Each structure stands twice: as structure tokens, then as C-alpha cells.
PDB file of C-alpha atoms and ligand atoms in Angstrom:
ATOM      1  CA  MET A 819     -23.551  -6.633 -12.886  1.00 77.00           C
ATOM      2  CA  ASP A 820     -19.816  -5.824 -12.901  1.00 89.00           C
ATOM      3  CA  LYS A 821     -18.185  -5.277  -9.555  1.00 97.00           C
ATOM      4  CA  VAL A 822     -16.807  -1.760  -9.119  1.00 98.00           C
ATOM      5  CA  ALA A 823     -13.282  -1.152  -7.792  1.00 98.00           C
ATOM      6  CA  LEU A 824     -11.270   1.915  -6.816  1.00 99.00           C
ATOM      7  CA  VAL A 825      -7.473   1.627  -6.679  1.00 99.00           C
ATOM      8  CA  THR A 826      -5.331   4.492  -5.343  1.00 99.00           C
ATOM      9  CA  GLY A 827      -1.859   5.265  -6.678  1.00 98.00           C
ATOM     10  CA  SER A 828      -2.429   3.528 -10.036  1.00 98.00           C
ATOM     11  CA  SER A 829       0.125   5.568 -11.990  1.00 98.00           C
ATOM     12  CA  SER A 830       2.875   2.971 -11.438  1.00 98.00           C
ATOM     13  CA  GLY A 831       4.039  -0.187  -9.681  1.00 98.00           C
ATOM     14  CA  ILE A 832       1.649  -2.243  -7.572  1.00 98.00           C
ATOM     15  CA  GLY A 833      -1.343   0.078  -8.119  1.00 99.00           C
ATOM     16  CA  PHE A 834      -0.898   0.058 -11.903  1.00 99.00           C
ATOM     17  CA  GLU A 835      -0.690  -3.745 -12.054  1.00 98.00           C
ATOM     18  CA  THR A 836      -3.550  -4.218  -9.595  1.00 99.00           C
ATOM     19  CA  ALA A 837      -5.893  -1.952 -11.565  1.00 99.00           C
ATOM     20  CA  LEU A 838      -5.061  -3.930 -14.730  1.00 98.00           C
ATOM     21  CA  GLU A 839      -5.452  -7.320 -13.058  1.00 98.00           C
ATOM     22  CA  LEU A 840      -8.822  -6.312 -11.594  1.00 98.00           C
ATOM     23  CA  GLY A 841      -9.907  -5.160 -15.055  1.00 98.00           C
ATOM     24  CA  ARG A 842      -8.830  -8.518 -16.471  1.00 98.00           C
ATOM     25  CA  ASN A 843     -10.931 -10.234 -13.799  1.00 98.00           C
ATOM     26  CA  GLY A 844     -14.104  -8.410 -14.760  1.00 97.00           C
ATOM     27  CA  TYR A 845     -14.040  -5.468 -12.366  1.00 98.00           C
ATOM     28  CA  HIS A 846     -15.132  -2.071 -13.611  1.00 98.00           C
ATOM     29  CA  THR A 847     -11.985  -0.430 -12.276  1.00 98.00           C
ATOM     30  CA  TYR A 848     -11.286   3.198 -11.437  1.00 98.00           C
ATOM     31  CA  ALA A 849      -7.508   3.512 -11.658  1.00 98.00           C
ATOM     32  CA  THR A 850      -7.056   6.674  -9.627  1.00 98.00           C
ATOM     33  CA  MET A 851      -3.947   8.837  -9.563  1.00 98.00           C
ATOM     34  CA  ARG A 852      -3.056  12.338  -8.434  1.00 98.00           C
ATOM     35  CA  ASP A 853      -1.698  13.278 -11.861  1.00 98.00           C
ATOM     36  CA  ILE A 854      -3.961  11.901 -14.575  1.00 98.00           C
ATOM     37  CA  SER A 855      -1.431  12.756 -17.285  1.00 98.00           C
ATOM     38  CA  LYS A 856       0.301   9.545 -16.084  1.00 98.00           C
ATOM     39  CA  GLY A 857      -2.754   7.505 -17.103  1.00 98.00           C
ATOM     40  CA  SER A 858      -2.129   7.103 -20.820  1.00 98.00           C
ATOM     41  CA  LYS A 859      -0.273   3.762 -20.584  1.00 98.00           C
ATOM     42  CA  ILE A 860      -2.926   1.983 -18.522  1.00 98.00           C
ATOM     43  CA  LEU A 861      -5.660   3.343 -20.797  1.00 98.00           C
ATOM     44  CA  GLU A 862      -3.783   2.122 -23.844  1.00 98.00           C
ATOM     45  CA  ILE A 863      -3.518  -1.415 -22.401  1.00 98.00           C
ATOM     46  CA  ALA A 864      -7.157  -1.312 -21.293  1.00 98.00           C
ATOM     47  CA  LYS A 865      -8.242  -0.358 -24.819  1.00 98.00           C
ATOM     48  CA  LYS A 866      -6.150  -3.095 -26.403  1.00 98.00           C
ATOM     49  CA  GLU A 867      -7.485  -5.760 -24.007  1.00 98.00           C
ATOM     50  CA  ASN A 868     -11.025  -4.365 -23.924  1.00 98.00           C
ATOM     51  CA  LEU A 869     -10.981  -3.822 -20.144  1.00 98.00           C
ATOM     52  CA  LYS A 870     -13.370  -1.571 -18.252  1.00 98.00           C
ATOM     53  CA  ILE A 871     -10.765   0.750 -16.724  1.00 98.00           C
ATOM     54  CA  LYS A 872     -11.206   4.478 -16.208  1.00 98.00           C
ATOM     55  CA  VAL A 873      -8.568   6.903 -15.004  1.00 98.00           C
ATOM     56  CA  ILE A 874      -9.738   9.575 -12.584  1.00 98.00           C
ATOM     57  CA  GLU A 875      -7.929  12.026 -10.330  1.00 98.00           C
ATOM     58  CA  LEU A 876      -7.488  11.254  -6.651  1.00 98.00           C
ATOM     59  CA  ASP A 877      -4.852  12.704  -4.339  1.00 98.00           C
ATOM     60  CA  VAL A 878      -5.085  10.904  -0.999  1.00 98.00           C
ATOM     61  CA  ASN A 879      -3.804  14.034   0.784  1.00 98.00           C
ATOM     62  CA  ASP A 880      -6.667  16.175  -0.500  1.00 98.00           C
ATOM     63  CA  ASP A 881     -10.168  15.855   1.009  1.00 98.00           C
ATOM     64  CA  GLN A 882     -11.887  17.542  -1.926  1.00 98.00           C
ATOM     65  CA  SER A 883     -10.120  15.315  -4.437  1.00 98.00           C
ATOM     66  CA  ILE A 884     -11.286  12.195  -2.550  1.00 98.00           C
ATOM     67  CA  LYS A 885     -14.829  13.554  -2.318  1.00 98.00           C
ATOM     68  CA  ASN A 886     -14.949  14.303  -6.062  1.00 98.00           C
ATOM     69  CA  ALA A 887     -13.576  10.869  -7.034  1.00 98.00           C
ATOM     70  CA  VAL A 888     -15.916   8.903  -4.758  1.00 98.00           C
ATOM     71  CA  LYS A 889     -18.918  10.995  -5.874  1.00 98.00           C
ATOM     72  CA  LYS A 890     -18.097  10.394  -9.547  1.00 98.00           C
ATOM     73  CA  ILE A 891     -17.844   6.632  -9.009  1.00 98.00           C
ATOM     74  CA  LEU A 892     -21.109   6.499  -7.054  1.00 98.00           C
ATOM     75  CA  ASP A 893     -22.932   8.742  -9.551  1.00 98.00           C
ATOM     76  CA  GLU A 894     -21.859   6.427 -12.363  1.00 98.00           C
ATOM     77  CA  ASN A 895     -22.430   3.074 -10.630  1.00 98.00           C
ATOM     78  CA  LYS A 896     -24.486   3.605  -7.458  1.00 97.00           C
ATOM     79  CA  ARG A 897     -22.143   1.154  -5.722  1.00 97.00           C
ATOM     80  CA  LEU A 898     -18.540   0.436  -4.781  1.00 98.00           C
ATOM     81  CA  ASP A 899     -17.463  -3.150  -4.146  1.00 98.00           C
ATOM     82  CA  LEU A 900     -13.734  -2.867  -3.669  1.00 98.00           C
ATOM     83  CA  LEU A 901     -11.325  -0.229  -2.388  1.00 99.00           C
ATOM     84  CA  VAL A 902      -7.579  -0.890  -2.732  1.00 99.00           C
ATOM     85  CA  ASN A 903      -5.568   1.543  -0.628  1.00 99.00           C
ATOM     86  CA  ASN A 904      -2.216   1.406  -2.349  1.00 98.00           C
ATOM     87  CA  ALA A 905      -0.865   4.981  -2.666  1.00 98.00           C
ATOM     88  CA  GLY A 906       2.231   5.606  -0.590  1.00 98.00           C
ATOM     89  CA  TYR A 907       5.819   6.755  -0.604  1.00 98.00           C
ATOM     90  CA  PHE A 908       9.074   5.829   1.114  1.00 98.00           C
ATOM     91  CA  LEU A 909      10.642   8.238   3.616  1.00 98.00           C
ATOM     92  CA  VAL A 910      14.312   7.441   4.261  1.00 97.00           C
ATOM     93  CA  GLY A 911      16.309   8.757   7.198  1.00 97.00           C
ATOM     94  CA  CYS A 912      17.043   7.881  10.821  1.00 97.00           C
ATOM     95  CA  LEU A 913      14.962   9.314  13.656  1.00 97.00           C
ATOM     96  CA  GLU A 914      17.360  12.230  14.265  1.00 97.00           C
ATOM     97  CA  ASP A 915      17.470  13.017  10.534  1.00 97.00           C
ATOM     98  CA  MET A 916      13.722  13.567  10.413  1.00 97.00           C
ATOM     99  CA  THR A 917      11.889  16.764  11.181  1.00 98.00           C
ATOM    100  CA  GLU A 918       8.436  16.473  12.697  1.00 98.00           C
ATOM    101  CA  LYS A 919       7.104  17.668   9.332  1.00 98.00           C
ATOM    102  CA  ASP A 920       8.916  14.853   7.466  1.00 98.00           C
ATOM    103  CA  LEU A 921       7.185  12.344   9.714  1.00 98.00           C
ATOM    104  CA  LYS A 922       3.780  14.045   9.611  1.00 98.00           C
ATOM    105  CA  ASP A 923       3.930  14.208   5.791  1.00 98.00           C
ATOM    106  CA  GLN A 924       4.728  10.482   5.674  1.00 98.00           C
ATOM    107  CA  PHE A 925       1.729   9.702   7.880  1.00 99.00           C
ATOM    108  CA  GLU A 926      -0.445  12.125   5.925  1.00 98.00           C
ATOM    109  CA  THR A 927      -0.092   9.974   2.794  1.00 98.00           C
ATOM    110  CA  ASN A 928       0.602   6.438   4.062  1.00 98.00           C
ATOM    111  CA  PHE A 929      -1.826   6.452   7.001  1.00 99.00           C
ATOM    112  CA  PHE A 930      -4.273   9.385   7.029  1.00 98.00           C
ATOM    113  CA  GLY A 931      -4.694   9.106   3.251  1.00 98.00           C
ATOM    114  CA  VAL A 932      -6.030   5.597   3.831  1.00 98.00           C
ATOM    115  CA  VAL A 933      -8.241   6.686   6.742  1.00 98.00           C
ATOM    116  CA  ARG A 934      -9.761   9.522   4.693  1.00 98.00           C
ATOM    117  CA  ILE A 935     -10.783   7.283   1.800  1.00 98.00           C
ATOM    118  CA  ILE A 936     -12.076   4.472   3.975  1.00 98.00           C
ATOM    119  CA  GLN A 937     -14.271   6.912   5.894  1.00 98.00           C
ATOM    120  CA  SER A 938     -15.609   8.340   2.651  1.00 98.00           C
ATOM    121  CA  VAL A 939     -16.695   4.939   1.257  1.00 98.00           C
ATOM    122  CA  LEU A 940     -17.958   3.232   4.417  1.00 98.00           C
ATOM    123  CA  PRO A 941     -21.499   4.690   4.401  1.00 98.00           C
ATOM    124  CA  THR A 942     -21.963   3.240   0.882  1.00 98.00           C
ATOM    125  CA  MET A 943     -20.531  -0.167   1.759  1.00 98.00           C
ATOM    126  CA  ARG A 944     -22.594  -0.335   4.964  1.00 98.00           C
ATOM    127  CA  ASN A 945     -25.779   0.472   3.016  1.00 98.00           C
ATOM    128  CA  GLN A 946     -24.895  -2.206   0.469  1.00 98.00           C
ATOM    129  CA  LYS A 947     -24.113  -4.613   3.319  1.00 98.00           C
ATOM    130  CA  SER A 948     -21.061  -5.650   1.307  1.00 98.00           C
ATOM    131  CA  GLY A 949     -17.643  -4.480   0.236  1.00 98.00           C
ATOM    132  CA  THR A 950     -13.953  -5.267   0.504  1.00 98.00           C
ATOM    133  CA  ILE A 951     -11.170  -2.970   1.657  1.00 98.00           C
ATOM    134  CA  VAL A 952      -7.584  -3.916   0.850  1.00 99.00           C
ATOM    135  CA  ASN A 953      -4.814  -2.037   2.631  1.00 99.00           C
ATOM    136  CA  VAL A 954      -1.392  -2.378   1.029  1.00 99.00           C
ATOM    137  CA  SER A 955       0.880  -2.493   4.046  1.00 98.00           C
ATOM    138  CA  SER A 956       4.307  -4.152   3.942  1.00 98.00           C
ATOM    139  CA  VAL A 957       6.544  -6.540   5.808  1.00 97.00           C
ATOM    140  CA  ALA A 958       7.690  -3.176   7.176  1.00 97.00           C
ATOM    141  CA  GLY A 959       4.334  -3.075   8.960  1.00 98.00           C
ATOM    142  CA  ARG A 960       5.423  -6.033  11.107  1.00 97.00           C
ATOM    143  CA  ILE A 961       9.191  -5.625  11.449  1.00 96.00           C
ATOM    144  CA  GLY A 962      11.217  -2.689  12.769  1.00 95.00           C
ATOM    145  CA  PHE A 963      14.271  -1.723  10.765  1.00 90.00           C
ATOM    146  CA  PRO A 964      16.889   1.054  10.932  1.00 93.00           C
ATOM    147  CA  VAL A 965      17.025   4.071   8.572  1.00 96.00           C
ATOM    148  CA  THR A 966      13.346   3.947   7.628  1.00 97.00           C
ATOM    149  CA  PRO A 967      11.527   4.428  10.964  1.00 98.00           C
ATOM    150  CA  GLY A 968       9.052   6.949   9.518  1.00 98.00           C
ATOM    151  CA  TYR A 969       7.892   4.597   6.770  1.00 98.00           C
ATOM    152  CA  ILE A 970       7.847   1.642   9.136  1.00 98.00           C
ATOM    153  CA  SER A 971       5.805   3.502  11.767  1.00 98.00           C
ATOM    154  CA  SER A 972       3.246   4.509   9.121  1.00 99.00           C
ATOM    155  CA  LYS A 973       2.847   0.849   8.065  1.00 98.00           C
ATOM    156  CA  PHE A 974       2.681  -0.383  11.689  1.00 98.00           C
ATOM    157  CA  ALA A 975      -0.136   2.156  12.208  1.00 99.00           C
ATOM    158  CA  LEU A 976      -1.884   0.857   9.092  1.00 99.00           C
ATOM    159  CA  GLU A 977      -1.660  -2.709  10.409  1.00 98.00           C
ATOM    160  CA  GLY A 978      -3.265  -1.680  13.724  1.00 98.00           C
ATOM    161  CA  LEU A 979      -6.011   0.175  11.929  1.00 98.00           C
ATOM    162  CA  SER A 980      -6.702  -2.742   9.578  1.00 98.00           C
ATOM    163  CA  GLU A 981      -6.722  -5.371  12.316  1.00 98.00           C
ATOM    164  CA  SER A 982      -9.214  -3.299  14.338  1.00 98.00           C
ATOM    165  CA  MET A 983     -11.422  -2.461  11.342  1.00 97.00           C
ATOM    166  CA  ARG A 984     -11.934  -6.137  10.571  1.00 97.00           C
ATOM    167  CA  TYR A 985     -13.914  -6.577  13.826  1.00 98.00           C
ATOM    168  CA  GLU A 986     -15.925  -3.384  13.371  1.00 98.00           C
ATOM    169  CA  LEU A 987     -16.856  -3.914   9.735  1.00 98.00           C
ATOM    170  CA  ALA A 988     -17.480  -7.663   9.558  1.00 98.00           C
ATOM    171  CA  PRO A 989     -21.035  -7.318  11.001  1.00 98.00           C
ATOM    172  CA  PHE A 990     -21.871  -5.066   8.012  1.00 98.00           C
ATOM    173  CA  GLY A 991     -20.600  -7.630   5.501  1.00 98.00           C
ATOM    174  CA  ILE A 992     -17.439  -5.604   4.820  1.00 98.00           C
ATOM    175  CA  LYS A 993     -14.138  -7.502   4.530  1.00 98.00           C
ATOM    176  CA  THR A 994     -10.727  -6.059   5.390  1.00 98.00           C
ATOM    177  CA  ILE A 995      -7.533  -7.498   3.926  1.00 98.00           C
ATOM    178  CA  ILE A 996      -3.920  -6.564   4.604  1.00 98.00           C
ATOM    179  CA  ILE A 997      -1.306  -7.134   1.897  1.00 98.00           C
ATOM    180  CA  GLU A 998       2.294  -7.455   3.087  1.00 98.00           C
ATOM    181  CA  PRO A 999       4.820  -7.449   0.252  1.00 98.00           C
ATOM    182  CA  GLY A1000       8.538  -7.795   0.883  1.00 97.00           C
ATOM    183  CA  VAL A1001      10.771  -5.831  -1.463  1.00 97.00           C
ATOM    184  CA  VAL A1002       9.058  -5.217  -4.815  1.00 97.00           C
ATOM    185  CA  LYS A1003      10.652  -3.933  -7.993  1.00 97.00           C
ATOM    186  CA  THR A1004       8.858  -0.584  -8.428  1.00 97.00           C
ATOM    187  CA  ASN A1005       9.532   3.153  -8.476  1.00 96.00           C
ATOM    188  CA  LEU A1006       9.254   3.290  -4.664  1.00 97.00           C
ATOM    189  CA  PHE A1007      13.028   3.283  -4.287  1.00 94.00           C
ATOM    190  CA  THR A1008      13.725   5.841  -7.024  1.00 93.00           C
ATOM    191  CA  THR A1009      11.073   8.326  -5.912  1.00 96.00           C
ATOM    192  CA  LEU A1010      11.941   7.952  -2.206  1.00 96.00           C
ATOM    193  CA  LYS A1011      12.057  11.107  -0.073  1.00 98.00           C
ATOM    194  CA  LYS A1012      15.128  11.737   2.044  1.00 96.00           C
ATOM    195  CA  ALA A1013      14.614  13.136   5.543  1.00 97.00           C
ATOM    196  CA  THR A1014      15.450  16.839   5.751  1.00 97.00           C
ATOM    197  CA  LYS A1015      18.386  16.948   8.149  1.00 95.00           C
ATOM    198  CA  ALA A1016      20.916  14.183   7.264  1.00 90.00           C
ATOM    199  CA  ASP A1017      22.790  14.137  10.601  1.00 91.00           C
ATOM    200  CA  PRO A1018      26.409  13.022   9.935  1.00 94.00           C
ATOM    201  CA  ALA A1019      26.213  10.649  12.932  1.00 96.00           C
ATOM    202  CA  TYR A1020      23.973   8.368  10.814  1.00 96.00           C
ATOM    203  CA  LYS A1021      25.719   8.740   7.462  1.00 95.00           C
ATOM    204  CA  ASP A1022      27.351   5.291   7.431  1.00 93.00           C
ATOM    205  CA  ILE A1023      24.336   3.239   8.487  1.00 93.00           C
ATOM    206  CA  THR A1024      22.107   5.227   6.129  1.00 94.00           C
ATOM    207  CA  GLN A1025      24.361   4.571   3.149  1.00 93.00           C
ATOM    208  CA  LYS A1026      24.737   0.898   4.020  1.00 91.00           C
ATOM    209  CA  VAL A1027      21.050   0.186   4.534  1.00 91.00           C
ATOM    210  CA  LEU A1028      19.883   2.293   1.603  1.00 91.00           C
ATOM    211  CA  SER A1029      22.284   0.750  -0.895  1.00 91.00           C
ATOM    212  CA  GLY A1030      21.297  -2.705   0.412  1.00 89.00           C
ATOM    213  CA  LEU A1031      17.603  -1.925  -0.082  1.00 90.00           C
ATOM    214  CA  ILE A1032      18.163  -0.543  -3.577  1.00 90.00           C
ATOM    215  CA  MET A1033      20.142  -3.665  -4.478  1.00 91.00           C
ATOM    216  CA  MET A1034      17.379  -5.898  -3.056  1.00 90.00           C
ATOM    217  CA  SER A1035      14.763  -3.922  -4.999  1.00 91.00           C
ATOM    218  CA  GLN A1036      16.509  -4.713  -8.300  1.00 92.00           C
ATOM    219  CA  MET A1037      16.034  -8.405  -7.564  1.00 94.00           C
ATOM    220  CA  GLY A1038      12.683  -7.821  -5.866  1.00 96.00           C
ATOM    221  CA  THR A1039       9.320  -9.452  -6.435  1.00 97.00           C
ATOM    222  CA  GLN A1040       7.525  -8.239  -9.564  1.00 98.00           C
ATOM    223  CA  PRO A1041       4.544  -5.956  -8.870  1.00 98.00           C
ATOM    224  CA  GLN A1042       2.351  -8.308 -10.956  1.00 98.00           C
ATOM    225  CA  GLU A1043       2.784 -10.929  -8.210  1.00 98.00           C
ATOM    226  CA  VAL A1044       1.365  -8.506  -5.642  1.00 98.00           C
ATOM    227  CA  ALA A1045      -1.518  -7.704  -8.010  1.00 99.00           C
ATOM    228  CA  SER A1046      -2.298 -11.433  -8.471  1.00 98.00           C
ATOM    229  CA  THR A1047      -2.284 -11.929  -4.705  1.00 98.00           C
ATOM    230  CA  ILE A1048      -4.718  -9.038  -4.281  1.00 98.00           C
ATOM    231  CA  VAL A1049      -7.087 -10.472  -6.896  1.00 98.00           C
ATOM    232  CA  LYS A1050      -6.859 -13.926  -5.298  1.00 98.00           C
ATOM    233  CA  ALA A1051      -7.570 -12.477  -1.846  1.00 98.00           C
ATOM    234  CA  VAL A1052     -10.579 -10.416  -2.944  1.00 98.00           C
ATOM    235  CA  SER A1053     -11.997 -13.390  -4.851  1.00 98.00           C
ATOM    236  CA  SER A1054     -12.151 -15.481  -1.690  1.00 97.00           C
ATOM    237  CA  ASP A1055     -15.427 -15.745   0.239  1.00 95.00           C
ATOM    238  CA  ASN A1056     -13.459 -15.827   3.474  1.00 96.00           C
ATOM    239  CA  PRO A1057     -10.222 -13.924   2.928  1.00 97.00           C
ATOM    240  CA  LEU A1058      -7.426 -14.237   5.458  1.00 97.00           C
ATOM    241  CA  PRO A1059      -6.531 -11.138   7.474  1.00 98.00           C
ATOM    242  CA  ARG A1060      -3.038 -10.960   5.911  1.00 98.00           C
ATOM    243  CA  TYR A1061      -1.367 -11.968   2.666  1.00 98.00           C
ATOM    244  CA  PRO A1062       2.449 -11.761   2.605  1.00 98.00           C
ATOM    245  CA  VAL A1063       3.918 -11.566  -0.928  1.00 98.00           C
ATOM    246  CA  GLY A1064       7.402 -12.696  -1.964  1.00 98.00           C
ATOM    247  CA  ASN A1065       9.940 -15.161  -0.588  1.00 96.00           C
ATOM    248  CA  ASP A1066      11.632 -12.451   1.476  1.00 94.00           C
ATOM    249  CA  ALA A1067       8.327 -11.565   3.152  1.00 96.00           C
ATOM    250  CA  ALA A1068       7.609 -15.216   3.937  1.00 97.00           C
ATOM    251  CA  MET A1069      11.111 -15.721   5.346  1.00 95.00           C
ATOM    252  CA  PHE A1070      11.111 -12.645   7.612  1.00 95.00           C
ATOM    253  CA  LEU A1071       7.580 -13.193   8.892  1.00 97.00           C
ATOM    254  CA  GLU A1072       8.260 -16.860   9.648  1.00 97.00           C
ATOM    255  CA  ALA A1073      11.441 -15.894  11.548  1.00 96.00           C
ATOM    256  CA  LYS A1074       9.468 -13.272  13.488  1.00 96.00           C
ATOM    257  CA  LYS A1075       6.893 -15.926  14.424  1.00 96.00           C
ATOM    258  CA  VAL A1076       9.326 -18.563  15.698  1.00 98.00           C
ATOM    259  CA  LYS A1077      12.118 -16.496  17.271  1.00 98.00           C
ATOM    260  CA  THR A1078      12.190 -14.559  20.523  1.00 98.00           C
ATOM    261  CA  ASP A1079      12.510 -10.768  20.174  1.00 97.00           C
ATOM    262  CA  ILE A1080      16.248 -10.866  20.904  1.00 97.00           C
ATOM    263  CA  GLU A1081      16.857 -13.800  18.557  1.00 97.00           C
ATOM    264  CA  PHE A1082      14.930 -11.967  15.847  1.00 96.00           C
ATOM    265  CA  GLU A1083      16.889  -8.737  16.357  1.00 95.00           C
ATOM    266  CA  ASN A1084      20.175 -10.638  15.987  1.00 95.00           C
ATOM    267  CA  TYR A1085      18.834 -12.388  12.892  1.00 94.00           C
ATOM    268  CA  ILE A1086      17.898  -9.085  11.229  1.00 90.00           C
ATOM    269  CA  LYS A1087      21.313  -7.596  12.057  1.00 88.00           C
ATOM    270  CA  LYS A1088      23.046 -10.603  10.547  1.00 87.00           C
ATOM    271  CA  GLU A1089      20.811 -10.961   7.474  1.00 80.00           C
ATOM    272  CA  LEU A1090      20.488  -7.346   6.526  1.00 73.00           C
ATOM    273  CA  PHE A1091      23.361  -5.234   7.690  1.00 69.00           C
ATOM    274  CA  SER A1092      26.257  -7.280   9.026  1.00 68.00           C
TER     275      SER A1092
HETATM  276  N1  NAP B1402       8.012  -1.501  -3.606  1.00 79.24           N
HETATM  277  C1  NAP B1402       8.096  -2.168  -2.457  1.00 79.24           C
HETATM  278  O1  NAP B1402       9.121  -2.793  -2.131  1.00 79.24           O
HETATM  279  C2  NAP B1402       6.918  -2.198  -1.517  1.00 79.24           C
HETATM  280  C3  NAP B1402       6.921  -3.162  -0.497  1.00 79.24           C
HETATM  281  C4  NAP B1402       5.862  -3.202   0.399  1.00 79.24           C
HETATM  282  C5  NAP B1402       4.825  -2.306   0.273  1.00 79.24           C
HETATM  283  N2  NAP B1402       4.841  -1.368  -0.725  1.00 79.24           N
HETATM  284  C6  NAP B1402       3.724  -0.424  -0.778  1.00 79.24           C
HETATM  285  O2  NAP B1402       3.078  -0.529  -2.035  1.00 79.24           O
HETATM  286  C7  NAP B1402       2.402   0.686  -2.325  1.00 79.24           C
HETATM  287  C8  NAP B1402       2.677   1.063  -3.774  1.00 79.24           C
HETATM  288  O3  NAP B1402       4.041   1.352  -3.927  1.00 79.24           O
HETATM  289  P1  NAP B1402       4.904   0.853  -5.182  1.00 79.24           P
HETATM  290  O4  NAP B1402       5.968  -0.027  -4.656  1.00 79.24           O
HETATM  291  O5  NAP B1402       4.028   0.382  -6.257  1.00 79.24           O
HETATM  292  O6  NAP B1402       5.649   2.216  -5.572  1.00 79.24           O
HETATM  293  P2  NAP B1402       5.371   3.291  -6.722  1.00 79.24           P
HETATM  294  O7  NAP B1402       5.512   2.672  -8.051  1.00 79.24           O
HETATM  295  O8  NAP B1402       6.238   4.454  -6.366  1.00 79.24           O
HETATM  296  O9  NAP B1402       3.833   3.672  -6.524  1.00 79.24           O
HETATM  297  C9  NAP B1402       3.406   4.557  -5.533  1.00 79.24           C
HETATM  298  C10 NAP B1402       2.100   5.151  -6.002  1.00 79.24           C
HETATM  299  O10 NAP B1402       1.554   5.974  -4.963  1.00 79.24           O
HETATM  300  C11 NAP B1402       1.179   7.196  -5.543  1.00 79.24           C
HETATM  301  N3  NAP B1402       1.077   8.287  -4.581  1.00 79.24           N
HETATM  302  C12 NAP B1402       2.019   8.800  -3.754  1.00 79.24           C
HETATM  303  N4  NAP B1402       1.495   9.815  -3.047  1.00 79.24           N
HETATM  304  C13 NAP B1402       0.195   9.939  -3.436  1.00 79.24           C
HETATM  305  C14 NAP B1402      -0.873  10.800  -3.076  1.00 79.24           C
HETATM  306  N5  NAP B1402      -0.722  11.785  -2.178  1.00 79.24           N
HETATM  307  N6  NAP B1402      -2.091  10.609  -3.661  1.00 79.24           N
HETATM  308  C15 NAP B1402      -2.258   9.635  -4.583  1.00 79.24           C
HETATM  309  N7  NAP B1402      -1.288   8.817  -4.989  1.00 79.24           N
HETATM  310  C16 NAP B1402      -0.079   8.970  -4.416  1.00 79.24           C
HETATM  311  C17 NAP B1402       2.229   7.451  -6.616  1.00 79.24           C
HETATM  312  O11 NAP B1402       1.759   8.452  -7.505  1.00 79.24           O
HETATM  313  P3  NAP B1402       2.739   9.462  -8.314  1.00 79.24           P
HETATM  314  O12 NAP B1402       3.101   8.745  -9.585  1.00 79.24           O
HETATM  315  O13 NAP B1402       1.884  10.664  -8.551  1.00 79.24           O
HETATM  316  O14 NAP B1402       3.919   9.739  -7.441  1.00 79.24           O
HETATM  317  C18 NAP B1402       2.283   6.055  -7.229  1.00 79.24           C
HETATM  318  O15 NAP B1402       1.197   5.853  -8.090  1.00 79.24           O
HETATM  319  C19 NAP B1402       2.882   1.707  -1.294  1.00 79.24           C
HETATM  320  O16 NAP B1402       1.903   1.867  -0.299  1.00 79.24           O
HETATM  321  C20 NAP B1402       4.119   1.044  -0.705  1.00 79.24           C
HETATM  322  O17 NAP B1402       4.370   1.457   0.617  1.00 79.24           O
HETATM  323  C21 NAP B1402       5.848  -1.307  -1.629  1.00 79.24           C
END
């Protein structure tokens, strides 16, 4: 019997490549997206390669949309083996630039969107006594950084949730995996949302950090590498809690491990915005 997977945010980037890679590895994959008119390319590739990939609608901010998608998958398969929580967006702006709504919207997608879907699939996975949940976090879930505190806070929250879930769900045979890419070459940096206020006090640092990030993204890790890491992780009988992806991720996380907080802060200042 084919394993059944649900991937959120499959219209582009990491989600698109992950849905394809899962299909290539024998998963019956539901490549979900909030706008299914963006699904033609993945369906075309799936047809050419004879992969079991279906495109269905799922907006992680919409309870009814999640309910409909999960129901459809369970009606068709009676099981769900893998959930990849990938959908997210990048809020840019310093703390004083952000309204409370900017920050709540960021959490609504990047954090509560994940919580909503996990809660909707857990009864099924618990009944099956098996399942894997992959949360696409980021190096930004482990390292503070200026100009993107909203995004970073949402990923830190996701890390805390994931780490805690692992203990709660392991007794039911459910695995939790965190994926921590560094900078990846995707649409994330072109579709980014700017914080509403743009306080002039932060104009210089915002420009500097943002142009640095955009430059790094052009040389970033390919999303296929993240997809391969996800497939490798979910294929393991005993997956690790975390999988960093990319040389930048490995470098920053190693520095964070070996340096004191002050040494690390000075390192980040020097490496990224001196
Ligand atoms: N790129 C990086 O450097 C990087 C690094 C670390 C982690 N990540 C994480 O990787 C994940 C994927 O991002 P990406 O880099 O592949 O960027 P991307 O190409 O912009 O993909 C983001 C995906 O999320 C979807 N999405 C956004 N809001 C949604 C919602 N409310 N409901 C459903 N789908 C929604 C987008 O759909 P639409 O097409 O409809 O907008 C798109 O499919 C994100 O969680 C991101 O934080 C990215």
C-alpha cells in the first residue's frame, strides 16, 4: 500500500519540490495550495513521470479549508502517513515598524497554520499508531536577527512546539521532525511582506539587511536539496529531531553551539552586517 502524504504550500519553492520528491519516492502525495490554479506545473511533471500526485486546495489560515482537505484525503485513502507543514511567508520590518496585526498575521500563517493542521490530523495518526509530522522551520528558528523579528519569532515558536510534540506523540508511534534550512533560492524573498509602518529610524539597517538577504538568496541552497533532506529524514526509522540544510545553516548552528551568547552576537554582527 502506498504511503499517503500531505504537503502544504506546494505551489512553489520547497513545498513544490518536496511534493515531487515524495511522489518520486512512492508516496501518494497531496500537493496542497491555497490557489489551485498554480497547480498546473506540478501536475504536468507528475503526468510525465507517472507520479501519484494530486493538487487540492488548502489555505492554512482557513479552518474550513483544512477540514475539507483532510476529509478528502481520508475519504480517499482512510489513512495519512506524512504531513509536511511547509506553507509560510516572510515578514520584513523592525519591531517598531510592525503593527500588532502584522505580527499576528505572521503567526497566523507560520505558527497557528501549523497548529491547526496538526490538530486536525492527530486523531487519525493516533488511531493508526503511526505517522510522521515534518515542520519546516529555519535557521531563523534558532538564531535571532535584526529586521525580521516577526518571522524569527514565528519560527522560534514552531521550534518550541515541535520539540514538545516529539515527547507527547512518540508513545503513539508518531514522529516529529524539524527541518532547518539556511537561505534557500525560492520566491520567499520576492513575495515578502513589508511591515506596515516603516519608521525612518530603522531605514538604514532595514535596507542593509534586506539587500544582504536578497543577495544571499540568489546564491542560496536549491529547494531540491531541502526536499531531498525531507525525504531522507522521513525514510529513517529513527529520525533525528532536527535536520539543518545548507552550508550556511551548518555554519551558523555550529557557531551557536560552540560560542558564548556574547561571542555569537559579535560573530553575527561581523558576518552579516558589518
Ligand atoms: N527560502 C528560504 O530561504 C527559507 C529558509 C528557511 C525556511 N524557509 C521556509 O520554507 C517554507 C517554504 O518557503 P519557500 O522558501 O519555499 O518560499 P515560497 O516559494 O514563497 O513558498 C511559500 C509557500 O507557502 C504558501 N503559503 C503562504 N501562505 C499560505 C497560506 N495561508 N496557506 C497555504 N499556503 C500558503 C505559498 O503559497 P502562494 O503561492 O499561494 O503564496 C507558497 O506555496 C516556509 O515556511 C519558509 O519559512 C524558507
